[in-house]
Short mmCIF file of C-alpha atoms and ligand atoms in Angstrom, two decimals:
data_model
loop_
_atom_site.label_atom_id
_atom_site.label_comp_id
_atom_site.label_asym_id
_atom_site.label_seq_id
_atom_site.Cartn_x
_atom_site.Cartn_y
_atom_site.Cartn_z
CA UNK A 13 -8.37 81.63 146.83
CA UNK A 14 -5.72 83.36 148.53
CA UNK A 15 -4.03 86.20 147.08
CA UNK A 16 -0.63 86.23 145.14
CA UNK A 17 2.01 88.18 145.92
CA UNK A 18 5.28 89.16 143.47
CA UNK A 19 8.59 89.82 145.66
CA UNK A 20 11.00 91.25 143.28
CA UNK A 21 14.89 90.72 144.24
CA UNK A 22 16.86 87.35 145.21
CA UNK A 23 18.90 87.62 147.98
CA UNK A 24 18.66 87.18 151.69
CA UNK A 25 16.35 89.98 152.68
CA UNK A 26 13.84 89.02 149.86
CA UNK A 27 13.50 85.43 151.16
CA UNK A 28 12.67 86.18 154.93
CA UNK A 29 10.05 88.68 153.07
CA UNK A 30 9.36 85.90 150.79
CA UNK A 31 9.50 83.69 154.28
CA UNK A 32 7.07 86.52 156.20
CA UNK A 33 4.98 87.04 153.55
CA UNK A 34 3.58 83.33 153.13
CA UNK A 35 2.79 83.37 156.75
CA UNK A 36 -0.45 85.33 156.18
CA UNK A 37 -3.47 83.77 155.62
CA UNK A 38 -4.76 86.18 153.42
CA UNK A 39 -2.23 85.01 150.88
CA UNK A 40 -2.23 82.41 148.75
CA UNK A 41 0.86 82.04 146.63
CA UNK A 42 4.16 83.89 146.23
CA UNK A 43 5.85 83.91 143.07
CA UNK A 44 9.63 85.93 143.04
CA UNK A 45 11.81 87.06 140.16
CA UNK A 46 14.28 86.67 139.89
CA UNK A 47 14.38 84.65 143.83
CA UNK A 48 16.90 81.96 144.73
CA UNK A 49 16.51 78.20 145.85
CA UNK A 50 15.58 79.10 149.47
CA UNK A 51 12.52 81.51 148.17
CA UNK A 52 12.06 78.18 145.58
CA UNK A 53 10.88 76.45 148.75
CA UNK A 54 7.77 78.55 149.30
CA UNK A 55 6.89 79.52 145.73
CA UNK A 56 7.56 79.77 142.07
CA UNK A 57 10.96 81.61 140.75
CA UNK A 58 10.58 83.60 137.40
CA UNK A 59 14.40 84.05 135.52
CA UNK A 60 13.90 87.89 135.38
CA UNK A 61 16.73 90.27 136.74
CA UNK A 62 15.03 92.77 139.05
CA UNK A 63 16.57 95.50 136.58
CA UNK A 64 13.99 94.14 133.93
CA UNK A 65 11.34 96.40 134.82
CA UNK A 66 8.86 95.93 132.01
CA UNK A 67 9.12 92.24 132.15
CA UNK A 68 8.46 92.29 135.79
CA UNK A 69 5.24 94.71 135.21
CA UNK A 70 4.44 91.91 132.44
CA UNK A 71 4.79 89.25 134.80
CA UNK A 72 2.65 90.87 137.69
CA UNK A 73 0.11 91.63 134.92
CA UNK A 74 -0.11 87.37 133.07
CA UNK A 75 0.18 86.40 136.74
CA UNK A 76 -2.88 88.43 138.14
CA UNK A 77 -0.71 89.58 141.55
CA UNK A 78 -2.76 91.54 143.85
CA UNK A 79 0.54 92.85 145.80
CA UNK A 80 4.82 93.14 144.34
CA UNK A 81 7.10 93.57 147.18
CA UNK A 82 10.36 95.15 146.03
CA UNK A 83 13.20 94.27 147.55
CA UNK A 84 16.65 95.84 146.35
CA UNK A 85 17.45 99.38 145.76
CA UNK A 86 18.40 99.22 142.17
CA UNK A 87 14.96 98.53 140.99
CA UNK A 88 12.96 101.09 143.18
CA UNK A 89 15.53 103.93 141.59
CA UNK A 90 15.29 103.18 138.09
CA UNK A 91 11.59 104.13 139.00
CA UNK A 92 9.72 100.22 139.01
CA UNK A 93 6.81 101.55 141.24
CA UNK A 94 6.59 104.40 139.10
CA UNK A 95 5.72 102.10 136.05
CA UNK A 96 3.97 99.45 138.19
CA UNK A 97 1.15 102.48 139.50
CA UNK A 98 1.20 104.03 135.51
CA UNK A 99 -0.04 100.21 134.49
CA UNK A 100 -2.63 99.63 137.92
CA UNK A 101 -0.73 96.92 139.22
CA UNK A 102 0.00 97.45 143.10
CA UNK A 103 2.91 97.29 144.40
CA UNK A 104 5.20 98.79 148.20
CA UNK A 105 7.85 100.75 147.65
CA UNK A 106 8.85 104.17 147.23
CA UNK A 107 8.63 106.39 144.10
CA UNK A 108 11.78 107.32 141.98
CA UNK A 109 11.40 110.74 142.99
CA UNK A 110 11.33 109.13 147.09
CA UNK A 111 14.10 106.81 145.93
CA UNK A 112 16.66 109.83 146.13
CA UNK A 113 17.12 109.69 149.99
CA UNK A 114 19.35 106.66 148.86
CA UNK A 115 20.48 107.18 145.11
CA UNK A 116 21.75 110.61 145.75
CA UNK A 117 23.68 111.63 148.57
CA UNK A 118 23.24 115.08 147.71
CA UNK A 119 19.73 115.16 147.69
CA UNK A 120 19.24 113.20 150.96
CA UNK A 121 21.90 115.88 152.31
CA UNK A 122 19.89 118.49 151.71
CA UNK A 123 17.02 116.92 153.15
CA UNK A 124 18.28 116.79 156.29
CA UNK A 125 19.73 120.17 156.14
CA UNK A 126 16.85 122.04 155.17
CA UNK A 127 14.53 120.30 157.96
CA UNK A 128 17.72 120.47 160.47
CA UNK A 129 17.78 116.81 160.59
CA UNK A 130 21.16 115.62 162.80
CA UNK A 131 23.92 114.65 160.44
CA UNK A 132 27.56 115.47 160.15
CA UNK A 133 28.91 118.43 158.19
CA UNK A 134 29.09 117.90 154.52
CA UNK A 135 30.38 119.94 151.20
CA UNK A 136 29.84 118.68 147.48
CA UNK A 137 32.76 118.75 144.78
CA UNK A 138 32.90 118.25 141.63
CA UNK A 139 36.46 119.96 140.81
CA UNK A 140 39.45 117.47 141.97
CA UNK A 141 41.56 120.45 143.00
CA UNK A 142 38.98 122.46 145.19
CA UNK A 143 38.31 118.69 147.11
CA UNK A 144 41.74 118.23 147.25
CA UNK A 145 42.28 121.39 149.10
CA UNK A 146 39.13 120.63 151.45
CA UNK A 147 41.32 118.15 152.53
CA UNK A 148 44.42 120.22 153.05
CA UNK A 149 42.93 122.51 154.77
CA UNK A 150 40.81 120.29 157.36
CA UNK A 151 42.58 116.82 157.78
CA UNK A 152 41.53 113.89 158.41
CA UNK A 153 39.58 112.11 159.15
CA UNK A 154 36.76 111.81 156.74
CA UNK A 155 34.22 110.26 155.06
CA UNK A 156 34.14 110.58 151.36
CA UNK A 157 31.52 109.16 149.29
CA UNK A 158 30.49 109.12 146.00
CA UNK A 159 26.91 111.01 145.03
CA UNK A 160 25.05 108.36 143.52
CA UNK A 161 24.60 104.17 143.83
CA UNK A 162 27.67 102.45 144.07
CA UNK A 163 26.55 99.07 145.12
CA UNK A 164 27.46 99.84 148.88
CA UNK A 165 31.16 100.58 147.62
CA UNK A 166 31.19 104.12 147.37
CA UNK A 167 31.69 105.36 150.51
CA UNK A 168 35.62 105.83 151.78
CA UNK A 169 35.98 106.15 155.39
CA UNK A 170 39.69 108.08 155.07
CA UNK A 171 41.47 107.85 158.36
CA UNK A 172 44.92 109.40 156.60
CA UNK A 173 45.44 112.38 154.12
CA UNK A 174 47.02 109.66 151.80
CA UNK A 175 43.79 107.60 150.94
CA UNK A 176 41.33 110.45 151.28
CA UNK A 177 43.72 112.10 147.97
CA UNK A 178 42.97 108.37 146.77
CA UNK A 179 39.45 108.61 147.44
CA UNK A 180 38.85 111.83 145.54
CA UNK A 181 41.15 110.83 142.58
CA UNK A 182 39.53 107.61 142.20
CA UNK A 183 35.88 109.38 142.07
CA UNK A 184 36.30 112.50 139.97
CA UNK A 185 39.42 112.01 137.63
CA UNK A 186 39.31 108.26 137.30
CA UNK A 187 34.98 108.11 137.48
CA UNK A 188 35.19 104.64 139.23
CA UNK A 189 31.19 104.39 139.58
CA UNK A 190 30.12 106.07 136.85
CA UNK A 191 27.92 108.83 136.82
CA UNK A 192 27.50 108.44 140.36
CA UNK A 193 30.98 109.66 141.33
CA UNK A 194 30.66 112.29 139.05
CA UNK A 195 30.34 114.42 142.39
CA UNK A 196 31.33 113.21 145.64
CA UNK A 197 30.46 114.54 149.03
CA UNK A 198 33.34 115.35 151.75
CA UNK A 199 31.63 114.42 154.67
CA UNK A 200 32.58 115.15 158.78
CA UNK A 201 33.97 111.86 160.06
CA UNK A 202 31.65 110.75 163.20
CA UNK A 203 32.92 108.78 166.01
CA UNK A 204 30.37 106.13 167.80
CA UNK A 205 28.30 102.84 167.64
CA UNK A 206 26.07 102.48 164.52
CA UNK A 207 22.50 101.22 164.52
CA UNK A 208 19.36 100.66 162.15
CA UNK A 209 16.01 101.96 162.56
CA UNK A 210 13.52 100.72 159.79
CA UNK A 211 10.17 102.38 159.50
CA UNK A 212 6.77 101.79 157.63
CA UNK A 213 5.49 104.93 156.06
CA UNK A 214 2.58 105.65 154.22
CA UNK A 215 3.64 109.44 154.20
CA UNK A 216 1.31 110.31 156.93
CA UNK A 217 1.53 107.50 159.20
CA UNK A 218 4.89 106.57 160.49
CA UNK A 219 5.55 102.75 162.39
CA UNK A 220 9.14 102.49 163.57
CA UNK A 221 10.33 98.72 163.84
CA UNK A 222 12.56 97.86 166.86
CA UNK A 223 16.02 99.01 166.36
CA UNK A 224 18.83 96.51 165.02
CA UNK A 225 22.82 96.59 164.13
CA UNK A 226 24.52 95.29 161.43
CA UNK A 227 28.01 93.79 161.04
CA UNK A 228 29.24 95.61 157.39
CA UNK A 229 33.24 94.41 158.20
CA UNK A 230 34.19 90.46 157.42
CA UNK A 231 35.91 90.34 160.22
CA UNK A 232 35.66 89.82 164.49
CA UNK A 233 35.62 93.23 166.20
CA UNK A 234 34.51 94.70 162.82
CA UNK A 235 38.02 94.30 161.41
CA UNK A 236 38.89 94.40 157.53
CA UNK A 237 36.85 94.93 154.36
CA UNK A 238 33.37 96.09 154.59
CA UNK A 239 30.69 93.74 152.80
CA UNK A 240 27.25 93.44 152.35
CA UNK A 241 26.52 92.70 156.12
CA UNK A 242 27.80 89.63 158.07
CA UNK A 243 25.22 89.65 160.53
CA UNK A 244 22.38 91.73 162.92
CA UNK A 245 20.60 91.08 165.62
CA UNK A 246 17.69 93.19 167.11
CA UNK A 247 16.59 95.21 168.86
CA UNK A 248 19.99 96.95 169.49
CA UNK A 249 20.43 97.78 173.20
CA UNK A 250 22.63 100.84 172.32
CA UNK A 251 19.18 103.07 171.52
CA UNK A 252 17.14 103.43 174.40
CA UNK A 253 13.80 104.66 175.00
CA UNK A 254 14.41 107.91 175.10
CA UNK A 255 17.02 107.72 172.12
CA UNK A 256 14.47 106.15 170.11
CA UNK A 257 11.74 108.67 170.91
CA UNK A 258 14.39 111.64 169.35
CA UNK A 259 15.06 109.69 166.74
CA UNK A 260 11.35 109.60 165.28
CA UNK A 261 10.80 112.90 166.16
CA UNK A 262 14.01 114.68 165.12
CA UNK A 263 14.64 112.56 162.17
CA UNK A 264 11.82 110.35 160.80
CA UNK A 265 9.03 112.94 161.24
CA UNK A 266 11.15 116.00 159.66
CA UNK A 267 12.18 113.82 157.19
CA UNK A 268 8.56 112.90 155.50
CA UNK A 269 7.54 115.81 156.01
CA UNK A 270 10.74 117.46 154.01
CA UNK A 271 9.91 115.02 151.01
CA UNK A 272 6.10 116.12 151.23
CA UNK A 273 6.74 120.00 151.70
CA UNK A 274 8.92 118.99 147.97
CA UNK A 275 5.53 117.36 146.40
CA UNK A 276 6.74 113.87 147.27
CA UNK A 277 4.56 111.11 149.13
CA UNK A 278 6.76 108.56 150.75
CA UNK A 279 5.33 105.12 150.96
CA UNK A 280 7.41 101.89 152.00
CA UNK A 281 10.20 101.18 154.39
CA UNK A 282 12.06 104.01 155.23
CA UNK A 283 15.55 102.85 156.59
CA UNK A 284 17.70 105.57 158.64
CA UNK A 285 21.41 104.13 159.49
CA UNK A 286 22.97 106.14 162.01
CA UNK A 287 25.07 106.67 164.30
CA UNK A 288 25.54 107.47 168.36
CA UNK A 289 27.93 109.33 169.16
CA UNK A 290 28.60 111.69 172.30
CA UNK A 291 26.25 114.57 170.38
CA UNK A 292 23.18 112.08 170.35
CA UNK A 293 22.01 109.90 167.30
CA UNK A 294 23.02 111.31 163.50
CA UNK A 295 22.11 110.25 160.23
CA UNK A 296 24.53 108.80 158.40
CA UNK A 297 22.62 107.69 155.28
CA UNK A 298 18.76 107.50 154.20
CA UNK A 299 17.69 103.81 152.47
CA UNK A 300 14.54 103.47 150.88
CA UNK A 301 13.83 99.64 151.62
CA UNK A 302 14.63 96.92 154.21
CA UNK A 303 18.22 96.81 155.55
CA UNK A 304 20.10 93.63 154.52
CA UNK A 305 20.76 91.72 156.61
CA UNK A 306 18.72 93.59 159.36
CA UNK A 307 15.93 92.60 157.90
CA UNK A 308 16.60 88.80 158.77
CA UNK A 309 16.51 89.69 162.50
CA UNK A 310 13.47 92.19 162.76
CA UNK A 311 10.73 90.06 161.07
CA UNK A 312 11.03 87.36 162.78
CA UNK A 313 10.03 89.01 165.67
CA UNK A 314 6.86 91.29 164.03
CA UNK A 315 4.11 89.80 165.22
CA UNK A 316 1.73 91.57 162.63
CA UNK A 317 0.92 90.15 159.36
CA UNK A 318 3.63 91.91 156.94
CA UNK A 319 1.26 91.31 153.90
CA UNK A 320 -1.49 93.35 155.66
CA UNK A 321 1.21 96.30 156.53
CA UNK A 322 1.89 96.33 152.98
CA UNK A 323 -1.30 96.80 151.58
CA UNK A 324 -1.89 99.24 154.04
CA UNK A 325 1.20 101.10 153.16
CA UNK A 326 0.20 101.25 149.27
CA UNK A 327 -3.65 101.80 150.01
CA UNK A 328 -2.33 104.79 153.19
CA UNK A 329 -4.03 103.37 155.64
CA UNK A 330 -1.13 102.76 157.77
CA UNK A 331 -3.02 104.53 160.75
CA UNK A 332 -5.13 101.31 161.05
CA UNK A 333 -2.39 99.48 162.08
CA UNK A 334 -0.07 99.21 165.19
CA UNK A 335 3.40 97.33 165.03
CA UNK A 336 3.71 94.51 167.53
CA UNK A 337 6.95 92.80 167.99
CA UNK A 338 7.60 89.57 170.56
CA UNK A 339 9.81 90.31 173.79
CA UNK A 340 13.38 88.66 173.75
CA UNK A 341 16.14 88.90 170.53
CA UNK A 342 16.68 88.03 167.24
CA UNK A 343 20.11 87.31 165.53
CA UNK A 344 21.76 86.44 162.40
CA UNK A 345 24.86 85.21 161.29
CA UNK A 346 25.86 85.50 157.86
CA UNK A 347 27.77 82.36 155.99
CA UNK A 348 29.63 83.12 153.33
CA UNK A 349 32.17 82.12 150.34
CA UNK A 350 35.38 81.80 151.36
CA UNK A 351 37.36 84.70 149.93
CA UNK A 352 33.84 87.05 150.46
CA UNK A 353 33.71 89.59 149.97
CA UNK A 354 36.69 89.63 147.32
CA UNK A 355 37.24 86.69 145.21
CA UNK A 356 35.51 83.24 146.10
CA UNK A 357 34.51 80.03 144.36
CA UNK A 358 30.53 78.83 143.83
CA UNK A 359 28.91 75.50 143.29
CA UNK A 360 29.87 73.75 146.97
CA UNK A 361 27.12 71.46 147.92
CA UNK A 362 25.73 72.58 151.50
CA UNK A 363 24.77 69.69 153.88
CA UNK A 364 23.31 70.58 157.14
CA UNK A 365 20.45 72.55 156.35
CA UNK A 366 17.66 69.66 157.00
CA UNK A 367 19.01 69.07 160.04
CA UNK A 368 18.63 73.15 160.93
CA UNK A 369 15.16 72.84 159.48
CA UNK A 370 14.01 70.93 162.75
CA UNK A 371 15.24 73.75 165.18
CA UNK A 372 12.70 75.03 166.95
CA UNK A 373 13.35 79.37 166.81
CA UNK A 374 15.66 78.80 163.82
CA UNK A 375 15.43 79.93 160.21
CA UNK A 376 17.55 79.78 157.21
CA UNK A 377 17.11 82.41 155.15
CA UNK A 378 19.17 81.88 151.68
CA UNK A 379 21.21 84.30 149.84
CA UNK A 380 23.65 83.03 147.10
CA UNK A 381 22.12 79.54 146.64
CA UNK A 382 20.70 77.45 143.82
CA UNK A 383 19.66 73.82 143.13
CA UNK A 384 22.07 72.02 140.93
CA UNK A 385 21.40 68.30 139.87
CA UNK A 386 19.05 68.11 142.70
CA UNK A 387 21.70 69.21 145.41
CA UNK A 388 21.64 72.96 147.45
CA UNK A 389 25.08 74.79 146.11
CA UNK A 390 26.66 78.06 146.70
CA UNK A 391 26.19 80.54 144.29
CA UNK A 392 27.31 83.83 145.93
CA UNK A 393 29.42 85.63 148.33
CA UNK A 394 26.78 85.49 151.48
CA UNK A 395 25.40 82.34 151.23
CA UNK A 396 23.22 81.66 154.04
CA UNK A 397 21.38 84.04 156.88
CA UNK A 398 21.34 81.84 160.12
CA UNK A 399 18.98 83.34 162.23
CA UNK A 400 17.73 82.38 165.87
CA UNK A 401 15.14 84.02 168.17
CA UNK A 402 15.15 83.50 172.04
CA UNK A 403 14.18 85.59 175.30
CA UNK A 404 17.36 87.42 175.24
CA UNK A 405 20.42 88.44 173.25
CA UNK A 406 22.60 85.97 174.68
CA UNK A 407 20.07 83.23 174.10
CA UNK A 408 19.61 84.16 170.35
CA UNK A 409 23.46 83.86 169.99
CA UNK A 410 24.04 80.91 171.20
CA UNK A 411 20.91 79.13 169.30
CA UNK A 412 22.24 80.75 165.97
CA UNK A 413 25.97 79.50 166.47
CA UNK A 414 24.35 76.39 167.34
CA UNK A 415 22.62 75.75 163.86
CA UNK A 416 25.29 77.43 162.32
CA UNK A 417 27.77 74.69 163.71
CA UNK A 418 25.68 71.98 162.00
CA UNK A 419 25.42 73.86 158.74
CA UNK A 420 28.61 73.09 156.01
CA UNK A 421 30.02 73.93 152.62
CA UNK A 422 33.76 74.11 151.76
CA UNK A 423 35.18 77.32 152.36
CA UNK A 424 32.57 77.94 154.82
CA UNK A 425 33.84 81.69 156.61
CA UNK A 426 31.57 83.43 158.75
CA UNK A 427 31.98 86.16 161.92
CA UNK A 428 32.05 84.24 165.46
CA UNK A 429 31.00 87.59 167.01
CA UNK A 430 28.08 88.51 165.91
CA UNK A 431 26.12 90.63 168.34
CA UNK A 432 29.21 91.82 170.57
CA UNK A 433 28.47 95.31 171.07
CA UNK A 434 25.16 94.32 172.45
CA UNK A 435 25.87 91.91 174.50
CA UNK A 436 28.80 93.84 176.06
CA UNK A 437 26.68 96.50 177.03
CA UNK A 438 24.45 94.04 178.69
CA UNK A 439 26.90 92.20 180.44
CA UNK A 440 25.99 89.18 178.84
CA UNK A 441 29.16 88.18 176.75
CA UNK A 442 29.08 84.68 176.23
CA UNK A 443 32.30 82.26 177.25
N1 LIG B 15 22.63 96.62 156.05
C1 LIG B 15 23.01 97.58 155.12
C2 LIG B 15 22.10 97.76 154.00
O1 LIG B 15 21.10 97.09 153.87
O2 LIG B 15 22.34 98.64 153.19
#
């Protein structure tokens, strides 16, 4: 019997791990909690939030899992693979004391700083008036954000005095997230492209994925609100060789070994967002699991069996293993609610998707979905990750807008420009 595996979270990223996962032949079954109707397809949902950290440990323990896989951030901070280890059940992620790099901004700042790790200039407040005067003093623009999780909302990019004063007032007299703007960092506003590089580390061993760029704004030619990601495609043509070389060395290597040289062992996915500017590649923020929807475009084209890299990861013996990844692209566009990502209506039956499932290259990975009355609804803001994989870039777009195009629910908004940057800089932009 094959073994069983627990993936923890229910949104996009969890079902392509859900979706990579169940491609190994070592396993046998995947169970997900609390997982949506897309994951449903491949295994069996459990109704527990992933916040529900001693019902999930329960769970893993009644359903003998050899392996949890842990998607969202939330979980891995309030310290899940910390209680997981104290009960023997294995499971890949970081440890709360890891999960810092992302929950505080502070700590991942001084990371970087100690182990000179490229990143802009940055000063902590906690006194309205003193951050107010930071501001006086040095203009804008700048990047405020608050210290601790803020479900992706807490950073301000201020372009004007006006709304970085709006910024500060909002974090530390009005405490809009909590605790976690109970401090915010004043950060040094950097100008260039942005890109994702994901790693597996067991601590010791690093293996960098290919690189890949999200879309955060809803709009073409990253216009308007951010959200939770509209789209990515990998690898990102902006990091070359050489770029990618500095960037382990200068920034993933330092960066384990800071944690370690602090008494903590990093294992999981260690996700560096940056950004390349005219002074070479800086960080612009530490996450300690898979990018969303990066994710969606990377595994599809890791040729290595993901439940083996996991195992390896929790067991460290990552230096057995060697990341392989196909030649050509991989891109996905995001569908979501109309209104996404402020207010938007659920419940729209989606029709299309059968049709999609006979693509050859094409995979539907689902985000804000659930059965109702035996029909595929909406249920969330980013519904569906469309996601294509061809020799090239321009291939891979085309494919995805091609299943997108046969994919519908009402209110159906999504970005027709997914991939832009990188096909501009090949020359490959599409009529
Ligand atoms: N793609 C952004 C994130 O996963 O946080």
């Amino acid at each position: 019997m094959g073994k069983k595996v627990l993936i923890v979270g229910g949104g996009g990223r969890e079902h392509t791990l859900a979706w990579k996962i169940a491609q190994s032949p070592q396993v046998g079954k995947i169970i997900a909690a609390p997982g949506n109707a897309g994951i449903a397809q491949l295994g069996e949902c459990f109704q527990i939030k992933d916040v529900e950290l001693s019902q999930l440990a329960d769970l893993a323990e009644k359903e003998a899992v050899d392996l949890t896989v842990v998607g969202p951030e939330m979980p891995l901070s309030l310290g899940i693979v910390d209680l997981f280890e104290s009960r023997g059940l294995p499971i890949f992620g970081p440890n709360q004391s890891a999960t810092q790099l992302e929950s505080s901004k502070i700590f991942s700042k001084e990371i970087m700083t100690s182990q000179k790790v490229p990143t802009g200039h940055w000063r902590i407040f906690d006194v309205y008036q003193e951050a107010l005067e930071y501001v006086y003093d040095h203009g804008t623009p700048v990047v405020i954000k608050a210290e601790g999780l803020a479900a992706g909302k807490g950073v301000t990019v201020a372009m004007e005095d006006e709304e970085a004063y709006l910024a500060i007032k909002e974090n530390l007299i009005k405490g809009r997230f909590g605790d976690s703007s109970k401090r915010i960092i004043i950060e040094e506003y950097l100008c260039g492209e942005e890109a994702s590089i994901l790693a597996f580390t067991d601590g010791e061993t690093i293996l960098p994925m290919v690189t890949s760029q999200d879309h955060k704004r809803i709009y073409d030619e990253d216009q308007g609100p951010n959200t939770g990601g509209m789209g990515a495609y990998a690898p990102a043509p902006i990091v070359g060789e050489g770029l990618y070389d500095f960037i382990i060395n200068r920034i993933f290597k330092p960066t384990i070994k800071g944690l370690e040289r602090g008494g903590i062992i990093y294992k999981g996915v260690l996700y560096a967002g940056l950004i390349i500017g005219f002074n070479g590649p800086k960080v612009l923020e530490f996450n300690v699991r898979f990018g969303d929807p990066e994710v969606q475009s990377l595994l599809p084209l890791l040729k290595n069996d993901l439940f083996e890299l996991c195992q390896a990861t929790v067991d460290r013996r990552l230096k057995e293993q060697k990341l392989e990844f196909e030649e050509g692209s991989c891109l996905c566009v995001v569908m979501a609610s109309g209104g996404y990502p402020g207010n938007y209506t659920t419940g729209y039956p989606i029709s299309g998707l059968e049709e999609v499932a006979k693509m050859e290259d094409v995979a539907v990975f689902h985000a804000g979905t659930k059965m109702k009355k035996g029909e595929m609804v909406t249920s969330g803001g980013r519904v569906l990750g469309v996601t294509a994989k061809a020799e090239n870039l321009e291939s891979a777009n085309q494919l995805a807008y091609q299943a997108v195009a046969k994919i519908n629910f009402d209110g159906a908004f999504f970005r027709k420009d997914i991939g832009y940057k990188g096909l501009a800089r090949l020359d490959e932009v599409p009529e």
